[in-house]
PDB file of C-alpha atoms and ligand atoms in Angstrom:
ATOM      1  CA  UNK A   1      -0.139   0.163  -0.189  1.00 80.00           C
ATOM      2  CA  UNK A   2       1.052   3.493  -0.890  1.00 90.00           C
ATOM      3  CA  UNK A   3       2.313   5.510   2.114  1.00 96.00           C
ATOM      4  CA  UNK A   4       1.515   9.184   2.407  1.00 98.00           C
ATOM      5  CA  UNK A   5       1.370  12.208   4.567  1.00 98.00           C
ATOM      6  CA  UNK A   6      -1.885  12.270   6.501  1.00 98.00           C
ATOM      7  CA  UNK A   7      -3.460  16.007   7.076  1.00 98.00           C
ATOM      8  CA  UNK A   8      -5.926  15.313   9.988  1.00 97.00           C
ATOM      9  CA  UNK A   9      -9.697  16.304   9.814  1.00 96.00           C
ATOM     10  CA  UNK A  10      -9.114  18.562  12.916  1.00 95.00           C
ATOM     11  CA  UNK A  11      -6.066  20.385  11.099  1.00 95.00           C
ATOM     12  CA  UNK A  12      -6.135  24.032  11.607  1.00 94.00           C
ATOM     13  CA  UNK A  13      -3.782  24.953   8.830  1.00 96.00           C
ATOM     14  CA  UNK A  14      -1.640  28.137   8.980  1.00 98.00           C
ATOM     15  CA  UNK A  15      -2.723  31.774   9.056  1.00 97.00           C
ATOM     16  CA  UNK A  16      -2.696  33.309   5.753  1.00 97.00           C
ATOM     17  CA  UNK A  17      -0.839  36.289   6.821  1.00 96.00           C
ATOM     18  CA  UNK A  18       2.209  34.127   7.554  1.00 98.00           C
ATOM     19  CA  UNK A  19       2.561  33.310   3.805  1.00 98.00           C
ATOM     20  CA  UNK A  20       2.603  35.288   0.406  1.00 98.00           C
ATOM     21  CA  UNK A  21      -0.974  35.219  -0.915  1.00 97.00           C
ATOM     22  CA  UNK A  22      -1.908  37.221  -4.366  1.00 97.00           C
ATOM     23  CA  UNK A  23      -3.814  40.123  -3.385  1.00 96.00           C
ATOM     24  CA  UNK A  24      -6.494  39.178  -5.534  1.00 97.00           C
ATOM     25  CA  UNK A  25      -7.325  36.134  -3.447  1.00 98.00           C
ATOM     26  CA  UNK A  26      -6.581  37.758   0.096  1.00 94.00           C
ATOM     27  CA  UNK A  27     -10.334  37.699   0.890  1.00 96.00           C
ATOM     28  CA  UNK A  28     -11.232  34.296  -0.484  1.00 97.00           C
ATOM     29  CA  UNK A  29      -9.208  31.851   1.477  1.00 97.00           C
ATOM     30  CA  UNK A  30      -9.494  30.500   5.022  1.00 95.00           C
ATOM     31  CA  UNK A  31      -6.230  28.815   5.580  1.00 97.00           C
ATOM     32  CA  UNK A  32      -2.992  27.320   4.145  1.00 98.00           C
ATOM     33  CA  UNK A  33      -3.372  23.648   4.503  1.00 98.00           C
ATOM     34  CA  UNK A  34      -0.253  22.443   2.778  1.00 98.00           C
ATOM     35  CA  UNK A  35       2.405  25.175   2.034  1.00 98.00           C
ATOM     36  CA  UNK A  36       4.325  25.022  -1.069  1.00 98.00           C
ATOM     37  CA  UNK A  37       7.412  24.063   0.411  1.00 98.00           C
ATOM     38  CA  UNK A  38       5.935  21.112   2.037  1.00 98.00           C
ATOM     39  CA  UNK A  39       4.268  20.036  -1.371  1.00 98.00           C
ATOM     40  CA  UNK A  40       7.843  20.215  -2.835  1.00 98.00           C
ATOM     41  CA  UNK A  41       9.505  18.169  -0.364  1.00 98.00           C
ATOM     42  CA  UNK A  42       6.915  15.424  -0.630  1.00 98.00           C
ATOM     43  CA  UNK A  43       6.938  15.303  -4.163  1.00 98.00           C
ATOM     44  CA  UNK A  44      10.959  14.911  -4.267  1.00 98.00           C
ATOM     45  CA  UNK A  45      10.384  11.877  -2.118  1.00 98.00           C
ATOM     46  CA  UNK A  46       7.652  10.656  -4.693  1.00 97.00           C
ATOM     47  CA  UNK A  47      10.259  10.931  -7.293  1.00 96.00           C
ATOM     48  CA  UNK A  48      12.895   9.009  -5.465  1.00 94.00           C
ATOM     49  CA  UNK A  49      10.250   6.266  -4.773  1.00 95.00           C
ATOM     50  CA  UNK A  50       9.077   5.837  -8.527  1.00 93.00           C
ATOM     51  CA  UNK A  51      12.601   5.892  -9.754  1.00 91.00           C
ATOM     52  CA  UNK A  52      13.590   3.047  -7.413  1.00 90.00           C
ATOM     53  CA  UNK A  53      10.418   0.782  -8.294  1.00 90.00           C
ATOM     54  CA  UNK A  54      10.520   1.594 -11.993  1.00 85.00           C
ATOM     55  CA  UNK A  55      14.115   0.067 -12.316  1.00 77.00           C
ATOM     56  CA  UNK A  56      15.103   0.622 -15.927  1.00 77.00           C
ATOM     57  CA  UNK A  57      11.975   1.063 -17.708  1.00 81.00           C
ATOM     58  CA  UNK A  58      10.981   3.861 -19.928  1.00 85.00           C
ATOM     59  CA  UNK A  59       8.476   5.900 -18.524  1.00 89.00           C
ATOM     60  CA  UNK A  60       5.679   7.695 -20.502  1.00 88.00           C
ATOM     61  CA  UNK A  61       4.509  10.332 -18.290  1.00 92.00           C
ATOM     62  CA  UNK A  62       0.871  11.539 -18.775  1.00 91.00           C
ATOM     63  CA  UNK A  63      -0.013  14.773 -17.123  1.00 93.00           C
ATOM     64  CA  UNK A  64      -3.856  14.911 -16.220  1.00 91.00           C
ATOM     65  CA  UNK A  65      -4.684  18.626 -17.148  1.00 92.00           C
ATOM     66  CA  UNK A  66      -5.373  20.791 -15.912  1.00 92.00           C
ATOM     67  CA  UNK A  67      -5.167  20.526 -12.117  1.00 93.00           C
ATOM     68  CA  UNK A  68      -2.124  18.163 -12.309  1.00 95.00           C
ATOM     69  CA  UNK A  69       0.140  20.724 -14.408  1.00 95.00           C
ATOM     70  CA  UNK A  70       2.090  21.859 -11.378  1.00 97.00           C
ATOM     71  CA  UNK A  71       2.466  18.793  -9.629  1.00 97.00           C
ATOM     72  CA  UNK A  72       3.468  16.944 -12.842  1.00 97.00           C
ATOM     73  CA  UNK A  73       6.039  19.470 -13.903  1.00 97.00           C
ATOM     74  CA  UNK A  74       7.478  19.449 -10.234  1.00 98.00           C
ATOM     75  CA  UNK A  75       7.752  15.728 -10.295  1.00 97.00           C
ATOM     76  CA  UNK A  76       9.411  15.462 -13.454  1.00 96.00           C
ATOM     77  CA  UNK A  77      12.053  18.026 -12.348  1.00 97.00           C
ATOM     78  CA  UNK A  78      12.622  15.861  -9.309  1.00 97.00           C
ATOM     79  CA  UNK A  79      13.158  12.749 -11.629  1.00 95.00           C
ATOM     80  CA  UNK A  80      15.133  14.543 -14.092  1.00 95.00           C
ATOM     81  CA  UNK A  81      17.591  15.747 -11.232  1.00 96.00           C
ATOM     82  CA  UNK A  82      17.757  11.859 -10.180  1.00 94.00           C
ATOM     83  CA  UNK A  83      18.362  10.943 -13.510  1.00 93.00           C
ATOM     84  CA  UNK A  84      21.259  13.303 -14.060  1.00 93.00           C
ATOM     85  CA  UNK A  85      23.076  12.729 -10.786  1.00 92.00           C
ATOM     86  CA  UNK A  86      22.951   9.062 -10.294  1.00 86.00           C
ATOM     87  CA  UNK A  87      24.447   5.896 -11.941  1.00 85.00           C
ATOM     88  CA  UNK A  88      20.838   4.820 -12.422  1.00 82.00           C
ATOM     89  CA  UNK A  89      18.655   6.666 -14.809  1.00 86.00           C
ATOM     90  CA  UNK A  90      15.271   6.000 -16.482  1.00 88.00           C
ATOM     91  CA  UNK A  91      14.449   7.289 -20.202  1.00 89.00           C
ATOM     92  CA  UNK A  92      11.306   9.560 -19.989  1.00 90.00           C
ATOM     93  CA  UNK A  93       8.947  11.010 -22.546  1.00 90.00           C
ATOM     94  CA  UNK A  94       5.925  13.188 -21.692  1.00 90.00           C
ATOM     95  CA  UNK A  95       2.277  13.371 -23.037  1.00 88.00           C
ATOM     96  CA  UNK A  96      -0.779  15.191 -21.880  1.00 89.00           C
ATOM     97  CA  UNK A  97      -4.465  14.728 -21.517  1.00 89.00           C
ATOM     98  CA  UNK A  98      -7.274  17.005 -20.214  1.00 88.00           C
ATOM     99  CA  UNK A  99     -10.149  15.740 -18.131  1.00 85.00           C
ATOM    100  CA  UNK A 100     -13.318  17.853 -17.030  1.00 79.00           C
ATOM    101  CA  UNK A 101     -15.834  16.605 -14.340  1.00 73.00           C
ATOM    102  CA  UNK A 102     -16.185  19.638 -11.951  1.00 71.00           C
ATOM    103  CA  UNK A 103     -18.483  22.589 -11.854  1.00 76.00           C
ATOM    104  CA  UNK A 104     -18.591  24.773  -8.539  1.00 79.00           C
ATOM    105  CA  UNK A 105     -17.297  22.562  -6.102  1.00 82.00           C
ATOM    106  CA  UNK A 106     -19.391  19.612  -7.089  1.00 80.00           C
ATOM    107  CA  UNK A 107     -18.392  16.610  -9.243  1.00 74.00           C
ATOM    108  CA  UNK A 108     -20.859  16.236 -12.386  1.00 71.00           C
ATOM    109  CA  UNK A 109     -21.537  13.009 -13.476  1.00 67.00           C
ATOM    110  CA  UNK A 110     -19.593  13.005 -17.045  1.00 68.00           C
ATOM    111  CA  UNK A 111     -16.073  12.978 -17.163  1.00 67.00           C
ATOM    112  CA  UNK A 112     -14.828  14.537 -20.448  1.00 68.00           C
ATOM    113  CA  UNK A 113     -11.500  13.467 -21.753  1.00 70.00           C
ATOM    114  CA  UNK A 114      -9.692  15.316 -24.539  1.00 69.00           C
ATOM    115  CA  UNK A 115      -6.132  14.725 -25.894  1.00 65.00           C
ATOM    116  CA  UNK A 116      -3.202  12.394 -25.383  1.00 61.00           C
ATOM    117  CA  UNK A 117      -1.632  10.626 -28.405  1.00 56.00           C
ATOM    118  CA  UNK A 118       0.629   8.196 -26.597  1.00 50.00           C
ATOM    119  CA  UNK A 119      -0.512   5.720 -23.848  1.00 51.00           C
ATOM    120  CA  UNK A 120       1.339   5.936 -20.655  1.00 46.00           C
ATOM    121  CA  UNK A 121       3.071   4.064 -17.817  1.00 55.00           C
ATOM    122  CA  UNK A 122       2.696   6.573 -15.493  1.00 60.00           C
ATOM    123  CA  UNK A 123      -0.072   9.276 -14.855  1.00 64.00           C
ATOM    124  CA  UNK A 124       0.436  12.224 -12.950  1.00 65.00           C
ATOM    125  CA  UNK A 125      -2.508  13.544 -10.973  1.00 71.00           C
ATOM    126  CA  UNK A 126      -3.826  16.329  -8.740  1.00 72.00           C
ATOM    127  CA  UNK A 127      -6.444  14.938  -6.539  1.00 79.00           C
ATOM    128  CA  UNK A 128      -8.513  11.882  -6.235  1.00 86.00           C
ATOM    129  CA  UNK A 129     -11.856  12.449  -4.764  1.00 83.00           C
ATOM    130  CA  UNK A 130     -14.360   9.754  -5.665  1.00 85.00           C
ATOM    131  CA  UNK A 131     -11.905   8.031  -7.788  1.00 90.00           C
ATOM    132  CA  UNK A 132     -14.249   8.221 -10.792  1.00 90.00           C
ATOM    133  CA  UNK A 133     -12.235  10.639 -12.901  1.00 90.00           C
ATOM    134  CA  UNK A 134      -9.091   8.296 -12.528  1.00 91.00           C
ATOM    135  CA  UNK A 135     -11.362   5.014 -13.206  1.00 91.00           C
ATOM    136  CA  UNK A 136     -12.506   6.248 -16.434  1.00 89.00           C
ATOM    137  CA  UNK A 137      -9.001   7.327 -17.557  1.00 88.00           C
ATOM    138  CA  UNK A 138      -7.667   3.906 -16.582  1.00 90.00           C
ATOM    139  CA  UNK A 139     -10.394   2.082 -18.550  1.00 88.00           C
ATOM    140  CA  UNK A 140      -9.332   4.030 -21.565  1.00 83.00           C
ATOM    141  CA  UNK A 141      -5.651   3.476 -21.080  1.00 84.00           C
ATOM    142  CA  UNK A 142      -6.146  -0.130 -20.913  1.00 85.00           C
ATOM    143  CA  UNK A 143      -7.557  -0.548 -24.344  1.00 81.00           C
ATOM    144  CA  UNK A 144      -4.023   0.447 -25.515  1.00 76.00           C
ATOM    145  CA  UNK A 145      -2.657  -2.430 -23.499  1.00 80.00           C
ATOM    146  CA  UNK A 146       0.469  -0.423 -21.816  1.00 82.00           C
ATOM    147  CA  UNK A 147       3.023  -2.810 -20.225  1.00 82.00           C
ATOM    148  CA  UNK A 148       2.195  -1.185 -16.885  1.00 87.00           C
ATOM    149  CA  UNK A 149       0.296   1.845 -15.744  1.00 90.00           C
ATOM    150  CA  UNK A 150       1.185   3.253 -12.508  1.00 93.00           C
ATOM    151  CA  UNK A 151      -0.875   6.476 -10.895  1.00 95.00           C
ATOM    152  CA  UNK A 152       0.717   9.296  -8.940  1.00 96.00           C
ATOM    153  CA  UNK A 153      -1.547  11.544  -7.106  1.00 97.00           C
ATOM    154  CA  UNK A 154      -0.676  14.235  -5.205  1.00 98.00           C
ATOM    155  CA  UNK A 155      -3.763  14.335  -3.017  1.00 98.00           C
ATOM    156  CA  UNK A 156      -6.290  11.698  -2.140  1.00 97.00           C
ATOM    157  CA  UNK A 157      -9.378  12.861  -0.195  1.00 97.00           C
ATOM    158  CA  UNK A 158     -10.579  10.797   2.628  1.00 97.00           C
ATOM    159  CA  UNK A 159     -14.470  10.768   1.730  1.00 96.00           C
ATOM    160  CA  UNK A 160     -17.387   8.672   2.138  1.00 96.00           C
ATOM    161  CA  UNK A 161     -17.981   9.398  -1.803  1.00 94.00           C
ATOM    162  CA  UNK A 162     -14.994   7.528  -2.315  1.00 94.00           C
ATOM    163  CA  UNK A 163     -15.155   4.494  -4.794  1.00 95.00           C
ATOM    164  CA  UNK A 164     -12.378   2.628  -3.104  1.00 94.00           C
ATOM    165  CA  UNK A 165     -10.084   3.360  -5.884  1.00 95.00           C
ATOM    166  CA  UNK A 166      -6.454   4.124  -4.462  1.00 96.00           C
ATOM    167  CA  UNK A 167      -3.604   5.262  -6.781  1.00 96.00           C
ATOM    168  CA  UNK A 168       0.126   3.497  -6.558  1.00 96.00           C
ATOM    169  CA  UNK A 169       1.721   6.945  -5.190  1.00 97.00           C
ATOM    170  CA  UNK A 170       0.178   9.172  -2.960  1.00 98.00           C
ATOM    171  CA  UNK A 171       1.579  12.773  -1.750  1.00 98.00           C
ATOM    172  CA  UNK A 172      -0.924  13.697   0.780  1.00 98.00           C
ATOM    173  CA  UNK A 173      -4.082  12.198   2.396  1.00 98.00           C
ATOM    174  CA  UNK A 174      -6.513  15.594   3.025  1.00 98.00           C
ATOM    175  CA  UNK A 175      -9.866  15.995   4.841  1.00 96.00           C
ATOM    176  CA  UNK A 176     -13.261  16.131   3.003  1.00 95.00           C
ATOM    177  CA  UNK A 177     -13.302  19.777   1.844  1.00 92.00           C
ATOM    178  CA  UNK A 178     -12.754  21.455  -1.306  1.00 94.00           C
ATOM    179  CA  UNK A 179      -9.036  22.583  -1.589  1.00 97.00           C
ATOM    180  CA  UNK A 180      -7.513  25.240  -4.039  1.00 97.00           C
ATOM    181  CA  UNK A 181      -4.028  26.211  -5.389  1.00 98.00           C
ATOM    182  CA  UNK A 182      -0.994  24.547  -6.730  1.00 98.00           C
ATOM    183  CA  UNK A 183      -3.124  24.150  -9.992  1.00 96.00           C
ATOM    184  CA  UNK A 184      -6.243  23.105  -8.137  1.00 97.00           C
ATOM    185  CA  UNK A 185      -9.030  25.282  -9.349  1.00 96.00           C
ATOM    186  CA  UNK A 186     -12.535  26.408  -8.390  1.00 97.00           C
ATOM    187  CA  UNK A 187     -14.243  27.207 -11.703  1.00 96.00           C
ATOM    188  CA  UNK A 188     -10.602  27.853 -13.215  1.00 96.00           C
ATOM    189  CA  UNK A 189      -9.591  30.561 -10.414  1.00 97.00           C
ATOM    190  CA  UNK A 190      -6.857  29.748  -7.756  1.00 98.00           C
ATOM    191  CA  UNK A 191      -4.473  27.716 -10.055  1.00 97.00           C
ATOM    192  CA  UNK A 192      -2.200  30.609  -9.757  1.00 97.00           C
ATOM    193  CA  UNK A 193      -1.759  30.503  -6.130  1.00 98.00           C
ATOM    194  CA  UNK A 194       1.052  28.444  -4.675  1.00 98.00           C
ATOM    195  CA  UNK A 195      -0.001  27.005  -1.538  1.00 98.00           C
ATOM    196  CA  UNK A 196      -2.922  24.491  -1.185  1.00 98.00           C
ATOM    197  CA  UNK A 197      -5.476  26.475   0.906  1.00 98.00           C
ATOM    198  CA  UNK A 198      -9.153  26.208   1.811  1.00 95.00           C
ATOM    199  CA  UNK A 199     -11.595  28.114   0.111  1.00 94.00           C
ATOM    200  CA  UNK A 200     -14.093  30.341   2.015  1.00 95.00           C
ATOM    201  CA  UNK A 201     -17.831  30.445   1.598  1.00 95.00           C
ATOM    202  CA  UNK A 202     -17.810  33.965   0.337  1.00 96.00           C
ATOM    203  CA  UNK A 203     -15.384  32.813  -2.460  1.00 97.00           C
ATOM    204  CA  UNK A 204     -17.680  30.060  -3.259  1.00 96.00           C
ATOM    205  CA  UNK A 205     -20.488  32.727  -4.124  1.00 96.00           C
ATOM    206  CA  UNK A 206     -18.242  35.026  -5.762  1.00 97.00           C
ATOM    207  CA  UNK A 207     -16.662  32.848  -8.426  1.00 96.00           C
ATOM    208  CA  UNK A 208     -19.849  30.636  -8.625  1.00 96.00           C
ATOM    209  CA  UNK A 209     -20.977  29.863 -12.409  1.00 94.00           C
TER     210      UNK A 209
HETATM  211  P1  LIG B 301     -13.025  12.265  -8.745  1.00 90.48           P
HETATM  212  O1  LIG B 301     -13.495  11.840 -10.076  1.00 90.48           O
HETATM  213  O2  LIG B 301     -14.248  12.644  -7.678  1.00 90.48           O
HETATM  214  O3  LIG B 301     -11.964  11.619  -8.198  1.00 90.48           O
HETATM  215  O4  LIG B 301     -12.613  13.748  -8.823  1.00 90.48           O
HETATM  216  C1  LIG B 301     -11.421  14.082  -9.267  1.00 90.48           C
HETATM  217  C2  LIG B 301     -11.231  15.431  -9.919  1.00 90.48           C
HETATM  218  O5  LIG B 301     -12.382  16.454  -9.364  1.00 90.48           O
HETATM  219  C3  LIG B 301      -9.871  15.927  -9.744  1.00 90.48           C
HETATM  220  O6  LIG B 301      -9.261  15.701 -10.745  1.00 90.48           O
HETATM  221  C4  LIG B 301     -10.504  17.629  -9.430  1.00 90.48           C
HETATM  222  O7  LIG B 301     -10.468  18.015 -10.895  1.00 90.48           O
HETATM  223  C5  LIG B 301     -11.685  17.695  -9.022  1.00 90.48           C
HETATM  224  N1  LIG B 301     -11.703  17.976  -7.728  1.00 90.48           N
HETATM  225  C6  LIG B 301     -12.044  16.882  -6.505  1.00 90.48           C
HETATM  226  N2  LIG B 301     -11.836  17.649  -5.262  1.00 90.48           N
HETATM  227  C7  LIG B 301     -11.181  18.890  -5.686  1.00 90.48           C
HETATM  228  C8  LIG B 301     -11.008  19.836  -4.822  1.00 90.48           C
HETATM  229  O8  LIG B 301     -11.125  19.897  -3.636  1.00 90.48           O
HETATM  230  N3  LIG B 301     -10.246  21.185  -5.260  1.00 90.48           N
HETATM  231  C9  LIG B 301     -10.616  21.347  -6.763  1.00 90.48           C
HETATM  232  N4  LIG B 301     -10.879  20.282  -7.537  1.00 90.48           N
HETATM  233  C10 LIG B 301     -11.105  19.020  -6.838  1.00 90.48           C
HETATM  234 MG1  LIG B 302     -11.114  21.629 -11.603  1.00 90.48          MG
END
């Protein structure tokens, strides 16, 4: 089973004033839950675990856009650093796929998939909530008979809505609330925020569509 850093349900988070937050989001957030530095530290370790497990296999890294783009880029930077600084290295190519399932803070019932011309051995993902997006994607990938598929997700949400699906690598397990930042969005806003934060109710209304 994948190990992960657990963020407890009663985690109070950190005061926004202790961090640099874009002015345009200052009134929209409650707390910083995962500071950018901690995301980076955990991602560095995931890169090491992945390289260790992959042996010399060629990796086709598939980024699940849009929410996965920051995590994907940072994870690949750490994998690249390992590749260029050790005796063992893993050849790496990249591909991108876009999925959409959310409107406001709710999952819609449809999962739309766009793009991706090659098939993957490693899929980089922002967050798994119910697991439905990832399960849809995995069944699509399996049609192309890849040798091996491993899923890396920065976040997994502890929620009764979970289908039971678990990724192969997990950064953090988080409480059942709506998170934004580090490319996670609320109706396309907050991707330009470095830290992972809790949205306040005022912002849910302000950016509602
Ligand atoms: P699932 O299909 O229920 O696992 O939902 C996964 C997708 O929903 C993610 O790829 C995100 O796009 C979106 N999502 C789920 N929870 C959150 C959240 O807390 N913040 C932002 N997006 C979320
Ligand atoms: Mg989204």
